[in-house]
Amino acid sequence: MSSNLTESLSSTQRRQVLPSLLDIPGEERAATDQNGSAISSDEEHQTLYIAFEAPNEVTVPAEAVDGSGREELSELVASQALELAANRAEIARYQREQEDLQRGLRLRETWLQELQAELKTAQEERQVFSLEVTEARATLERMERRLAQQAAQIKALESDAAERMGKTLLPAERARPLAPAPAEVLNLANPPRLQPLDGDAEPIILNRKVMTVGRTRDNHVFVPSQLVSRDHARVLVGEEGVVVFDVGSANGCFVNDHQVKRQLLRDGDIVRFGDRRFKFSV
């Protein structure tokens, strides 16, 4: 409670309608006139108006307010202020925690999206790798079948050559025949050939099952070079393909610049006896 309690009143002129003077007893009318009140009469309406002023303030003595009440009010106000401050601090803490949780949630969503993208990429790479492995296995199987076919062709040509030349192998340490054995002539519509690359010589038609290669004219493939041995190599021709054998030459046989002892020729291979090159074609 306050020590000086006042009630504010506005200063207004109040007018109140009074009964007609005719209705007021004479003694009361005289008393009213003697007190100096403003009296006005109207013959038509016979109405009396009285003007007065109300006091501006009503003062309550300070003694009316109890001292213990003031202390309790102060304590109550202080307690409410502290409670309000605590509530505001708690609300601010809750707001900060909510913002932290929202930031953490957004960060986790970002990580999840990145992980999903990485997983998708890994799955796509795995599919590509699986396709590559499948293709590599298929290629390996084709190469194995092809190598098996080539090995069978070489074996068949070796057997045929051994049968016709009177021997089963052509090792370098075996004595070379003095003259080439007669070879069966093949009737091929388009026989393979060796085209000399170191001169303008005519291509050599490979139309016999076994053809000898050397630097003397008694060979089926005459190679006039001192780097070519007299009996340098054999060329076996069959339906399965053409195989070149080195029969112990001094300077070796080469196919595409790789020295070989036995090689199945392919279309376009470059065959070299000593220092002379030939292009094989079918």
Short mmCIF file of C-alpha atoms in Angstrom, two decimals:
data_model
loop_
_atom_site.label_atom_id
_atom_site.label_comp_id
_atom_site.label_asym_id
_atom_site.label_seq_id
_atom_site.Cartn_x
_atom_site.Cartn_y
_atom_site.Cartn_z
CA MET A 1 0.00 0.00 0.00
CA SER A 2 1.19 3.58 -0.73
CA SER A 3 1.87 6.14 2.02
CA ASN A 4 -0.09 8.88 0.28
CA LEU A 5 -3.09 7.46 -1.48
CA THR A 6 -4.99 10.05 -3.55
CA GLU A 7 -7.91 9.80 -5.84
CA SER A 8 -7.79 12.19 -8.80
CA LEU A 9 -11.03 13.79 -9.74
CA SER A 10 -11.59 16.13 -12.71
CA SER A 11 -12.91 19.54 -12.02
CA THR A 12 -16.28 19.69 -13.75
CA GLN A 13 -19.37 21.64 -13.36
CA ARG A 14 -22.25 19.41 -12.61
CA ARG A 15 -25.83 20.52 -13.18
CA GLN A 16 -28.70 18.77 -11.57
CA VAL A 17 -32.34 19.28 -12.38
CA LEU A 18 -34.28 20.18 -9.22
CA PRO A 19 -37.98 20.17 -8.64
CA SER A 20 -39.93 23.31 -9.43
CA LEU A 21 -39.86 26.12 -6.93
CA LEU A 22 -43.58 25.77 -6.67
CA ASP A 23 -43.08 22.28 -5.28
CA ILE A 24 -40.53 23.45 -2.66
CA PRO A 25 -41.94 24.74 0.61
CA GLY A 26 -41.47 28.41 1.26
CA GLU A 27 -39.11 27.97 4.18
CA GLU A 28 -36.76 25.80 2.15
CA ARG A 29 -36.85 28.29 -0.75
CA ALA A 30 -35.88 31.10 1.62
CA ALA A 31 -33.04 29.04 3.05
CA THR A 32 -31.79 28.34 -0.41
CA ASP A 33 -31.82 32.02 -1.28
CA GLN A 34 -30.03 32.95 1.93
CA ASN A 35 -27.19 30.46 1.27
CA GLY A 36 -26.30 32.34 -1.96
CA SER A 37 -26.97 29.56 -4.42
CA ALA A 38 -27.63 30.57 -8.00
CA ILE A 39 -31.34 30.24 -8.58
CA SER A 40 -32.94 30.71 -11.93
CA SER A 41 -36.55 30.20 -12.78
CA ASP A 42 -38.28 29.72 -15.98
CA GLU A 43 -41.88 30.54 -16.23
CA GLU A 44 -42.42 28.01 -18.97
CA HIS A 45 -40.52 25.05 -17.59
CA GLN A 46 -40.23 26.05 -13.93
CA THR A 47 -36.83 24.30 -13.65
CA LEU A 48 -34.03 25.12 -11.17
CA TYR A 49 -30.31 24.59 -11.98
CA ILE A 50 -27.58 24.55 -9.27
CA ALA A 51 -23.84 24.75 -10.18
CA PHE A 52 -21.08 23.35 -7.87
CA GLU A 53 -17.38 22.21 -8.12
CA ALA A 54 -16.02 18.88 -6.93
CA PRO A 55 -12.57 18.77 -5.25
CA ASN A 56 -9.62 17.73 -7.50
CA GLU A 57 -7.95 15.28 -5.11
CA VAL A 58 -8.88 13.23 -2.14
CA THR A 59 -5.89 12.75 0.18
CA VAL A 60 -5.53 9.73 2.38
CA PRO A 61 -3.34 10.28 5.42
CA ALA A 62 -0.03 8.39 5.44
CA GLU A 63 -0.90 6.92 8.80
CA ALA A 64 -3.62 4.89 7.12
CA VAL A 65 -0.99 2.69 5.38
CA ASP A 66 0.49 -0.10 7.49
CA GLY A 67 4.36 -0.35 7.59
CA SER A 68 4.40 -4.17 7.47
CA GLY A 69 2.27 -4.06 4.33
CA ARG A 70 4.88 -1.93 2.59
CA GLU A 71 7.64 -4.43 3.39
CA GLU A 72 5.55 -7.34 2.17
CA LEU A 73 4.77 -5.47 -1.04
CA SER A 74 8.46 -4.70 -1.60
CA GLU A 75 9.41 -8.33 -1.00
CA LEU A 76 6.67 -9.49 -3.34
CA VAL A 77 7.84 -7.12 -6.07
CA ALA A 78 11.47 -8.19 -5.66
CA SER A 79 10.51 -11.88 -5.67
CA GLN A 80 8.45 -11.45 -8.82
CA ALA A 81 11.29 -9.54 -10.49
CA LEU A 82 13.74 -12.34 -9.70
CA GLU A 83 11.32 -14.97 -10.90
CA LEU A 84 10.73 -13.02 -14.12
CA ALA A 85 14.47 -12.72 -14.72
CA ALA A 86 14.91 -16.45 -14.08
CA ASN A 87 12.09 -17.27 -16.47
CA ARG A 88 13.62 -15.07 -19.17
CA ALA A 89 17.03 -16.72 -18.71
CA GLU A 90 15.40 -20.17 -18.92
CA ILE A 91 13.54 -19.19 -22.10
CA ALA A 92 16.76 -17.86 -23.63
CA ARG A 93 18.52 -21.14 -22.74
CA TYR A 94 15.71 -23.18 -24.30
CA GLN A 95 15.93 -21.05 -27.44
CA ARG A 96 19.71 -21.59 -27.69
CA GLU A 97 19.29 -25.33 -27.20
CA GLN A 98 16.59 -25.41 -29.87
CA GLU A 99 18.86 -23.54 -32.30
CA ASP A 100 21.72 -25.96 -31.55
CA LEU A 101 19.42 -28.92 -32.15
CA GLN A 102 18.22 -27.45 -35.43
CA ARG A 103 21.80 -26.85 -36.59
CA GLY A 104 22.74 -30.40 -35.62
CA LEU A 105 19.71 -31.74 -37.47
CA ARG A 106 20.60 -29.80 -40.62
CA LEU A 107 24.19 -31.02 -40.38
CA ARG A 108 23.04 -34.61 -40.02
CA GLU A 109 20.75 -34.24 -43.02
CA THR A 110 23.69 -32.90 -45.05
CA TRP A 111 25.88 -35.84 -43.98
CA LEU A 112 23.10 -38.27 -44.82
CA GLN A 113 22.72 -36.80 -48.31
CA GLU A 114 26.49 -37.02 -48.87
CA LEU A 115 26.56 -40.63 -47.69
CA GLN A 116 23.64 -41.52 -49.95
CA ALA A 117 25.43 -39.90 -52.92
CA GLU A 118 28.65 -41.82 -52.10
CA LEU A 119 26.68 -45.06 -51.78
CA LYS A 120 25.02 -44.48 -55.13
CA THR A 121 28.39 -43.78 -56.75
CA ALA A 122 29.89 -46.91 -55.21
CA GLN A 123 26.98 -49.02 -56.46
CA GLU A 124 27.37 -47.61 -59.97
CA GLU A 125 31.14 -48.26 -59.88
CA ARG A 126 30.47 -51.78 -58.66
CA GLN A 127 28.11 -52.41 -61.56
CA VAL A 128 30.68 -51.08 -64.04
CA PHE A 129 33.40 -53.21 -62.43
CA SER A 130 31.16 -56.28 -62.60
CA LEU A 131 30.55 -55.68 -66.31
CA GLU A 132 34.28 -55.24 -66.91
CA VAL A 133 35.05 -58.47 -65.04
CA THR A 134 32.42 -60.31 -67.05
CA GLU A 135 33.83 -58.97 -70.32
CA ALA A 136 37.39 -59.83 -69.23
CA ARG A 137 36.34 -63.39 -68.41
CA ALA A 138 34.63 -63.74 -71.76
CA THR A 139 37.73 -62.37 -73.52
CA LEU A 140 39.96 -64.76 -71.57
CA GLU A 141 37.79 -67.70 -72.51
CA ARG A 142 37.90 -66.68 -76.18
CA MET A 143 41.69 -66.35 -76.02
CA GLU A 144 42.02 -69.76 -74.37
CA ARG A 145 39.88 -71.36 -77.06
CA ARG A 146 41.87 -69.57 -79.73
CA LEU A 147 45.18 -70.69 -78.23
CA ALA A 148 43.87 -74.24 -78.04
CA GLN A 149 42.88 -74.08 -81.70
CA GLN A 150 46.29 -72.70 -82.65
CA ALA A 151 48.03 -75.40 -80.65
CA ALA A 152 45.92 -78.05 -82.41
CA GLN A 153 46.72 -76.49 -85.79
CA ILE A 154 50.45 -76.43 -85.05
CA LYS A 155 50.37 -80.00 -83.82
CA ALA A 156 48.55 -81.11 -86.96
CA LEU A 157 51.04 -79.29 -89.17
CA GLU A 158 53.98 -80.76 -87.25
CA SER A 159 52.58 -84.25 -87.61
CA ASP A 160 51.99 -83.74 -91.32
CA ALA A 161 55.43 -82.27 -91.83
CA ALA A 162 57.09 -85.03 -89.83
CA GLU A 163 55.30 -87.68 -91.81
CA ARG A 164 56.32 -86.19 -95.14
CA MET A 165 59.86 -85.29 -94.17
CA GLY A 166 60.57 -88.60 -92.45
CA LYS A 167 61.02 -87.21 -88.94
CA THR A 168 58.90 -86.13 -86.05
CA LEU A 169 60.83 -83.05 -84.88
CA LEU A 170 63.01 -80.38 -86.41
CA PRO A 171 65.61 -79.74 -83.68
CA ALA A 172 68.66 -77.62 -84.40
CA GLU A 173 71.13 -80.33 -83.41
CA ARG A 174 69.74 -82.84 -85.94
CA ALA A 175 71.58 -83.12 -89.24
CA ARG A 176 69.92 -81.19 -92.04
CA PRO A 177 69.05 -83.02 -95.25
CA LEU A 178 71.25 -82.37 -98.21
CA ALA A 179 68.29 -81.62 -100.46
CA PRO A 180 64.71 -80.79 -99.71
CA ALA A 181 62.35 -83.69 -99.80
CA PRO A 182 59.66 -83.55 -102.43
CA ALA A 183 56.64 -81.70 -101.14
CA GLU A 184 53.07 -82.14 -102.20
CA VAL A 185 51.68 -79.26 -104.19
CA LEU A 186 48.46 -77.79 -102.82
CA ASN A 187 45.61 -76.83 -105.07
CA LEU A 188 44.41 -73.70 -103.28
CA ALA A 189 42.20 -71.12 -104.93
CA ASN A 190 43.92 -68.30 -103.03
CA PRO A 191 47.21 -69.60 -101.58
CA PRO A 192 49.11 -67.55 -98.98
CA ARG A 193 52.23 -65.69 -100.03
CA LEU A 194 55.35 -63.96 -98.78
CA GLN A 195 55.99 -60.52 -100.29
CA PRO A 196 59.68 -59.42 -100.14
CA LEU A 197 60.07 -55.97 -98.58
CA ASP A 198 63.80 -55.45 -99.30
CA GLY A 199 63.64 -55.30 -103.08
CA ASP A 200 61.41 -55.60 -106.10
CA ALA A 201 61.26 -59.36 -106.18
CA GLU A 202 58.06 -61.18 -107.02
CA PRO A 203 55.95 -62.53 -104.15
CA ILE A 204 56.61 -66.13 -103.16
CA ILE A 205 53.55 -68.36 -103.47
CA LEU A 206 53.24 -70.82 -100.58
CA ASN A 207 51.61 -73.66 -102.51
CA ARG A 208 53.40 -76.69 -100.99
CA LYS A 209 52.76 -78.38 -97.70
CA VAL A 210 56.43 -78.12 -96.70
CA MET A 211 58.69 -75.41 -98.12
CA THR A 212 62.35 -74.91 -97.30
CA VAL A 213 63.95 -71.51 -96.74
CA GLY A 214 67.68 -70.82 -97.37
CA ARG A 215 70.26 -68.84 -99.31
CA THR A 216 70.85 -71.51 -101.96
CA ARG A 217 68.75 -71.92 -105.04
CA ASP A 218 67.73 -75.48 -104.22
CA ASN A 219 65.38 -74.13 -101.52
CA HIS A 220 61.74 -73.43 -102.24
CA VAL A 221 62.15 -69.95 -100.74
CA PHE A 222 65.45 -68.60 -102.06
CA VAL A 223 66.82 -65.74 -99.93
CA PRO A 224 70.09 -64.40 -101.43
CA SER A 225 71.83 -63.05 -98.32
CA GLN A 226 75.02 -64.03 -96.46
CA LEU A 227 73.12 -63.62 -93.18
CA VAL A 228 70.73 -66.38 -94.19
CA SER A 229 71.81 -69.98 -93.59
CA ARG A 230 71.87 -72.55 -96.37
CA ASP A 231 69.08 -74.43 -94.63
CA HIS A 232 67.48 -71.65 -92.60
CA ALA A 233 63.81 -72.52 -91.90
CA ARG A 234 60.76 -74.50 -92.87
CA VAL A 235 57.33 -73.18 -93.77
CA LEU A 236 54.48 -75.64 -93.19
CA VAL A 237 51.33 -74.87 -95.15
CA GLY A 238 48.00 -76.49 -94.37
CA GLU A 239 44.29 -75.83 -94.28
CA GLU A 240 44.54 -74.77 -90.63
CA GLY A 241 47.21 -72.16 -91.31
CA VAL A 242 50.89 -71.51 -92.00
CA VAL A 243 53.67 -72.19 -89.48
CA VAL A 244 57.30 -71.11 -89.72
CA PHE A 245 60.06 -73.22 -88.07
CA ASP A 246 63.65 -72.25 -87.37
CA VAL A 247 65.80 -75.33 -88.11
CA GLY A 248 68.98 -74.11 -86.43
CA SER A 249 69.85 -71.02 -88.46
CA ALA A 250 72.78 -68.82 -87.44
CA ASN A 251 70.84 -65.53 -87.36
CA GLY A 252 67.40 -66.79 -86.44
CA CYS A 253 63.83 -66.25 -87.57
CA PHE A 254 61.74 -63.25 -86.47
CA VAL A 255 58.02 -62.49 -86.61
CA ASN A 256 57.14 -58.84 -86.00
CA ASP A 257 60.68 -58.32 -84.63
CA HIS A 258 60.32 -61.14 -82.06
CA GLN A 259 62.67 -64.10 -82.47
CA VAL A 260 60.76 -67.37 -82.69
CA LYS A 261 61.47 -71.05 -83.00
CA ARG A 262 57.96 -71.89 -84.10
CA GLN A 263 55.17 -69.45 -84.90
CA LEU A 264 51.72 -69.58 -86.49
CA LEU A 265 51.56 -66.72 -88.99
CA ARG A 266 48.71 -64.24 -89.28
CA ASP A 267 47.71 -62.03 -92.14
CA GLY A 268 49.97 -58.95 -92.16
CA ASP A 269 52.82 -60.44 -90.09
CA ILE A 270 56.34 -59.33 -90.96
CA VAL A 271 58.66 -62.37 -91.20
CA ARG A 272 62.42 -61.86 -91.18
CA PHE A 273 65.04 -64.47 -92.13
CA GLY A 274 68.45 -63.08 -91.19
CA ASP A 275 68.33 -59.56 -92.59
CA ARG A 276 65.61 -60.06 -95.22
CA ARG A 277 61.97 -59.18 -94.50
CA PHE A 278 58.80 -60.60 -95.97
CA LYS A 279 55.15 -59.67 -95.45
CA PHE A 280 52.81 -62.61 -94.99
CA SER A 281 49.36 -62.33 -96.53
CA VAL A 282 46.47 -64.70 -97.12
#
